[in-house]
CSV table of C-alpha atoms in Angstrom, one decimal:
chain,number,residue,atom,x,y,z
A,1,MET,CA,0.0,0.0,0.0
A,2,GLU,CA,1.3,3.5,-0.9
A,3,ARG,CA,0.0,7.0,-0.4
A,4,LEU,CA,-2.2,8.1,-3.3
A,5,GLN,CA,-0.2,11.2,-4.1
A,6,LYS,CA,3.0,9.1,-4.3
A,7,VAL,CA,1.3,6.7,-6.8
A,8,ILE,CA,0.2,9.6,-8.9
A,9,ALA,CA,3.7,11.2,-8.9
A,10,ARG,CA,5.4,7.9,-9.7
A,11,ALA,CA,3.1,7.5,-12.7
A,12,GLY,CA,4.5,10.7,-14.1
A,13,VAL,CA,1.2,12.6,-14.0
A,14,ALA,CA,2.4,15.3,-11.6
A,15,SER,CA,4.8,16.1,-8.8
A,16,ARG,CA,3.7,14.9,-5.4
A,17,ARG,CA,2.8,18.4,-4.3
A,18,LYS,CA,0.7,19.0,-7.4
A,19,ALA,CA,-0.9,15.5,-6.9
A,20,GLU,CA,-1.9,16.6,-3.4
A,21,GLU,CA,-3.6,19.7,-4.9
A,22,LEU,CA,-5.4,17.5,-7.4
A,23,ILE,CA,-6.7,15.3,-4.6
A,24,LYS,CA,-7.9,18.3,-2.5
A,25,GLU,CA,-9.6,19.7,-5.6
A,26,GLY,CA,-11.6,16.5,-6.0
A,27,ARG,CA,-10.0,15.6,-9.3
A,28,VAL,CA,-8.9,12.2,-8.3
A,29,LYS,CA,-11.0,9.0,-8.0
A,30,VAL,CA,-10.1,5.6,-6.5
A,31,ASN,CA,-12.2,2.8,-7.8
A,32,GLY,CA,-14.8,5.2,-9.1
A,33,THR,CA,-15.1,7.3,-5.8
A,34,VAL,CA,-13.8,10.8,-5.5
A,35,VAL,CA,-11.1,11.1,-2.8
A,36,LYS,CA,-10.2,14.4,-1.2
A,37,GLU,CA,-8.2,13.2,1.8
A,38,LEU,CA,-4.4,13.1,1.6
A,39,GLY,CA,-3.9,10.1,3.9
A,40,VAL,CA,-5.5,7.6,1.6
A,41,LYS,CA,-3.4,4.6,0.6
A,42,VAL,CA,-3.9,2.4,-2.5
A,43,SER,CA,-2.7,-0.9,-3.7
A,44,SER,CA,-1.6,-2.1,-7.2
A,45,SER,CA,-5.1,-3.5,-7.7
A,46,ASP,CA,-6.9,-0.2,-7.1
A,47,ARG,CA,-8.1,1.8,-10.1
A,48,VAL,CA,-6.9,5.4,-9.9
A,49,GLU,CA,-8.2,8.2,-12.2
A,50,VAL,CA,-7.0,11.8,-12.5
A,51,ASN,CA,-9.3,14.1,-14.3
A,52,GLU,CA,-11.4,11.1,-15.4
A,53,ILE,CA,-8.4,9.4,-17.0
A,54,GLN,CA,-7.0,6.2,-15.5
A,55,ILE,CA,-3.3,6.4,-14.7
A,56,GLU,CA,-1.0,3.6,-15.7
A,57,LYS,CA,0.9,2.4,-12.7
A,58,GLU,CA,4.3,1.1,-13.7
A,59,GLU,CA,7.2,-0.2,-11.7
A,60,PRO,CA,9.7,2.7,-11.4
A,61,VAL,CA,12.8,2.5,-13.6
A,62,TYR,CA,15.9,4.6,-13.5
A,63,PHE,CA,18.5,5.0,-16.2
A,64,LEU,CA,21.8,6.8,-16.8
A,65,LEU,CA,22.4,7.7,-20.5
A,66,TYR,CA,25.5,9.0,-22.1
A,67,LYS,CA,23.7,11.4,-24.4
A,68,PRO,CA,25.5,12.1,-27.7
A,69,ARG,CA,25.6,15.6,-29.3
A,70,GLY,CA,22.8,16.2,-31.8
A,71,VAL,CA,20.0,14.6,-29.6
A,72,ILE,CA,17.1,16.4,-28.1
A,73,SER,CA,16.5,16.0,-24.3
A,74,SER,CA,12.8,15.2,-24.8
A,75,VAL,CA,10.4,12.4,-25.4
A,76,SER,CA,9.4,13.8,-28.9
A,77,ASP,CA,10.4,16.4,-31.4
A,78,ASP,CA,8.1,18.1,-33.9
A,79,LYS,CA,11.0,18.5,-36.3
A,80,GLY,CA,11.6,14.7,-36.3
A,81,ARG,CA,15.0,15.0,-34.7
A,82,LYS,CA,16.4,12.2,-32.6
A,83,VAL,CA,15.3,12.3,-28.9
A,84,VAL,CA,16.8,10.7,-25.8
A,85,THR,CA,14.0,8.2,-25.4
A,86,ASP,CA,14.9,6.7,-28.9
A,87,PHE,CA,17.7,4.9,-27.1
A,88,PHE,CA,15.1,3.0,-24.9
A,89,SER,CA,12.7,1.7,-27.6
A,90,GLU,CA,12.9,-1.8,-26.1
A,91,PHE,CA,11.4,-0.7,-22.8
A,92,LYS,CA,7.6,-0.5,-22.4
A,93,GLU,CA,7.8,2.1,-19.6
A,94,ARG,CA,7.1,5.7,-20.5
A,95,ILE,CA,10.3,7.3,-19.3
A,96,PHE,CA,11.3,11.0,-19.5
A,97,PRO,CA,14.6,12.9,-18.9
A,98,VAL,CA,15.4,14.4,-15.5
A,99,GLY,CA,16.2,17.9,-16.6
A,100,ARG,CA,17.9,18.4,-19.9
A,101,LEU,CA,21.1,18.8,-21.8
A,102,ASP,CA,21.3,21.1,-24.8
A,103,TYR,CA,21.1,19.6,-28.4
A,104,ASP,CA,24.9,20.3,-28.9
A,105,THR,CA,25.9,19.1,-25.4
A,106,SER,CA,26.8,15.5,-24.6
A,107,GLY,CA,27.1,13.7,-21.4
A,108,LEU,CA,25.4,12.2,-18.4
A,109,LEU,CA,21.6,12.4,-18.4
A,110,LEU,CA,19.1,10.6,-16.1
A,111,LEU,CA,15.8,9.2,-17.3
A,112,THR,CA,12.9,7.7,-15.3
A,113,ASN,CA,9.2,7.2,-15.1
A,114,ASP,CA,9.2,8.3,-11.4
A,115,GLY,CA,7.8,11.8,-11.3
A,116,GLU,CA,8.4,12.3,-7.6
A,117,PHE,CA,12.1,11.3,-8.0
A,118,ALA,CA,12.6,13.6,-11.0
A,119,ASN,CA,11.1,16.6,-9.2
A,120,LEU,CA,13.2,15.9,-6.1
A,121,LEU,CA,16.4,16.0,-8.1
A,122,MET,CA,15.4,19.0,-10.2
A,123,HIS,CA,14.3,21.2,-7.4
A,124,PRO,CA,16.9,24.1,-7.2
A,125,ARG,CA,16.9,23.9,-3.3
A,126,ASN,CA,18.4,20.4,-3.5
A,127,GLU,CA,21.6,21.6,-5.1
A,128,ILE,CA,22.6,18.4,-6.9
A,129,GLU,CA,26.2,19.0,-8.2
A,130,LYS,CA,26.8,18.7,-11.9
A,131,VAL,CA,30.3,18.7,-13.4
A,132,TYR,CA,30.9,19.8,-17.0
A,133,VAL,CA,34.0,20.0,-19.2
A,134,ALA,CA,34.0,22.8,-21.7
A,135,LYS,CA,36.3,23.6,-24.6
A,136,THR,CA,36.5,27.4,-25.0
A,137,LYS,CA,37.5,29.8,-27.7
A,138,GLY,CA,40.3,31.8,-26.2
A,139,ILE,CA,42.0,31.1,-22.8
A,140,PRO,CA,40.1,32.5,-19.8
A,141,GLN,CA,42.3,34.6,-17.6
A,142,ARG,CA,42.4,34.1,-13.8
A,143,GLU,CA,40.3,37.2,-13.1
A,144,ASN,CA,37.5,35.9,-15.3
A,145,ILE,CA,37.7,32.4,-13.7
A,146,ARG,CA,37.2,34.2,-10.3
A,147,LYS,CA,34.1,35.8,-11.7
A,148,LEU,CA,32.7,32.4,-12.5
A,149,GLU,CA,33.6,31.1,-9.1
A,150,LYS,CA,31.9,34.0,-7.3
A,151,GLY,CA,28.8,33.9,-9.4
A,152,ILE,CA,28.2,35.9,-12.6
A,153,LYS,CA,25.3,38.1,-13.6
A,154,LEU,CA,23.2,36.8,-16.4
A,155,GLU,CA,19.9,38.1,-17.8
A,156,ASP,CA,17.9,35.8,-15.5
A,157,GLY,CA,19.9,36.7,-12.4
A,158,LYS,CA,23.2,36.0,-10.8
A,159,THR,CA,24.5,32.5,-10.8
A,160,ALA,CA,25.4,30.6,-7.6
A,161,PRO,CA,29.1,30.2,-6.8
A,162,ALA,CA,30.8,27.6,-9.0
A,163,LYS,CA,34.0,25.5,-8.8
A,164,VAL,CA,36.2,26.1,-11.8
A,165,LYS,CA,39.5,24.5,-12.9
A,166,VAL,CA,41.5,25.1,-16.1
A,167,LEU,CA,42.6,21.6,-17.2
A,168,SER,CA,44.7,22.5,-20.2
A,169,VAL,CA,45.4,25.2,-22.7
A,170,ASP,CA,46.5,25.3,-26.3
A,171,LYS,CA,48.2,28.6,-26.9
A,172,LYS,CA,48.7,27.8,-30.6
A,173,LYS,CA,45.0,27.2,-31.2
A,174,GLN,CA,44.0,29.6,-28.5
A,175,THR,CA,41.6,27.2,-26.8
A,176,ALA,CA,41.2,25.9,-23.3
A,177,ILE,CA,39.7,22.9,-21.6
A,178,VAL,CA,37.9,24.0,-18.4
A,179,GLU,CA,36.1,22.0,-15.8
A,180,ILE,CA,33.1,23.7,-14.1
A,181,SER,CA,30.9,22.4,-11.3
A,182,ILE,CA,27.5,24.0,-10.7
A,183,HIS,CA,24.3,22.9,-9.0
A,184,GLU,CA,21.7,25.1,-10.8
A,185,GLY,CA,19.9,24.0,-14.0
A,186,ARG,CA,19.1,27.1,-16.0
A,187,ASN,CA,18.8,26.9,-19.8
A,188,ARG,CA,22.2,26.9,-21.5
A,189,GLN,CA,23.7,28.0,-18.2
A,190,VAL,CA,27.3,26.9,-18.7
A,191,ARG,CA,27.5,28.3,-22.2
A,192,ARG,CA,26.0,31.6,-21.1
A,193,MET,CA,28.4,31.9,-18.1
A,194,PHE,CA,31.4,31.6,-20.4
A,195,GLU,CA,29.8,34.0,-22.9
A,196,ALA,CA,29.5,36.5,-20.1
A,197,ILE,CA,33.3,36.5,-19.6
A,198,GLY,CA,33.9,36.7,-23.4
A,199,HIS,CA,34.5,33.0,-24.3
A,200,GLU,CA,32.4,30.9,-26.6
A,201,VAL,CA,32.0,27.3,-25.7
A,202,VAL,CA,32.7,25.2,-28.8
A,203,LYS,CA,32.2,21.8,-27.0
A,204,LEU,CA,30.5,20.9,-23.8
A,205,LYS,CA,30.1,17.6,-21.9
A,206,ARG,CA,28.5,16.8,-18.6
A,207,GLU,CA,30.8,14.3,-17.0
A,208,ARG,CA,29.3,13.9,-13.5
A,209,TYR,CA,25.9,14.2,-11.8
A,210,ALA,CA,26.3,14.0,-8.0
A,211,PHE,CA,28.4,10.9,-7.6
A,212,LEU,CA,27.4,9.3,-10.9
A,213,THR,CA,29.9,9.2,-13.8
A,214,LEU,CA,30.0,8.0,-17.4
A,215,ASN,CA,32.6,5.3,-16.6
A,216,GLY,CA,32.2,2.2,-18.9
A,217,LEU,CA,29.8,3.9,-21.3
A,218,LYS,CA,30.2,5.1,-24.9
A,219,ALA,CA,28.0,7.9,-26.4
A,220,GLY,CA,24.5,6.5,-27.0
A,221,GLU,CA,24.9,3.8,-24.3
A,222,ALA,CA,22.9,3.5,-21.1
A,223,ARG,CA,22.6,1.5,-18.0
A,224,GLU,CA,20.1,1.1,-15.2
A,225,LEU,CA,20.8,2.7,-11.9
A,226,THR,CA,21.2,0.3,-9.0
A,227,ARG,CA,18.8,0.4,-6.1
A,228,HIS,CA,21.6,1.7,-4.0
A,229,GLU,CA,22.4,4.5,-6.4
A,230,VAL,CA,18.7,5.6,-6.5
A,231,LYS,CA,18.6,5.5,-2.7
A,232,GLN,CA,21.8,7.5,-2.5
A,233,LEU,CA,20.4,10.2,-4.8
A,234,ARG,CA,17.2,10.5,-2.8
A,235,THR,CA,19.2,10.7,0.5
A,236,LEU,CA,21.5,13.3,-1.0
A,237,ALA,CA,18.7,15.5,-2.3
A,238,ASN,CA,16.7,15.2,1.0
A,239,ASP,CA,19.7,15.9,3.2
A,240,VAL,CA,20.6,19.1,1.2
A,241,SER,CA,16.9,20.1,1.2
A,242,LYS,CA,16.7,19.8,5.0
A,243,LYS,CA,20.0,21.8,5.4
A,244,ASN,CA,18.7,24.6,3.2
A,245,SER,CA,15.1,24.7,4.7
């Protein structure tokens, strides 16, 4: 038996908080009866409807994908371009990406059918660390690296402090390889941060998400997260959330 709002969130219909609102508004039925109380628990045999549509209860699945460049972080694309779920055509579960990576950005991306888990990881308050490696046009000077580290002003507000390390430079080609660690998830954030200090990012890869890495995977390959890894991610996000609340 599980709480109704958790079952709705796990089905990918809404976050747990939104599911609670739907229940209170009388938009959820269990076995044909409207339920407005948040403490109700349901089993796998119960019929749950949201807005008169029966939800499909699936076993939660969790994947780590090495997303190649030139792939959309979505479940579909109106232009017919390749999307991340195309790499999981053999699975019957309706999975979706946790956050996104830009079309031209490669690297580590999580996918799941567990809406509650996805919302937990994506909430800005939970500060999940994401590590990227960027190849830049031009070689960032120390003063500009410090700006990134302290937080830099973008059109949608100042970024949180970042960890930045110049891994290598090519003076002949005037390029640099820079590692940057952030915990926010704004659109094109890393590229915009480097643009703000006058350096275009010509190649970008997410190499780590929390404690997860791409070890053993090639571009386009994926693996299931272990139960222990899923538990670790939940614990990490909840611990940080409590610390910041």
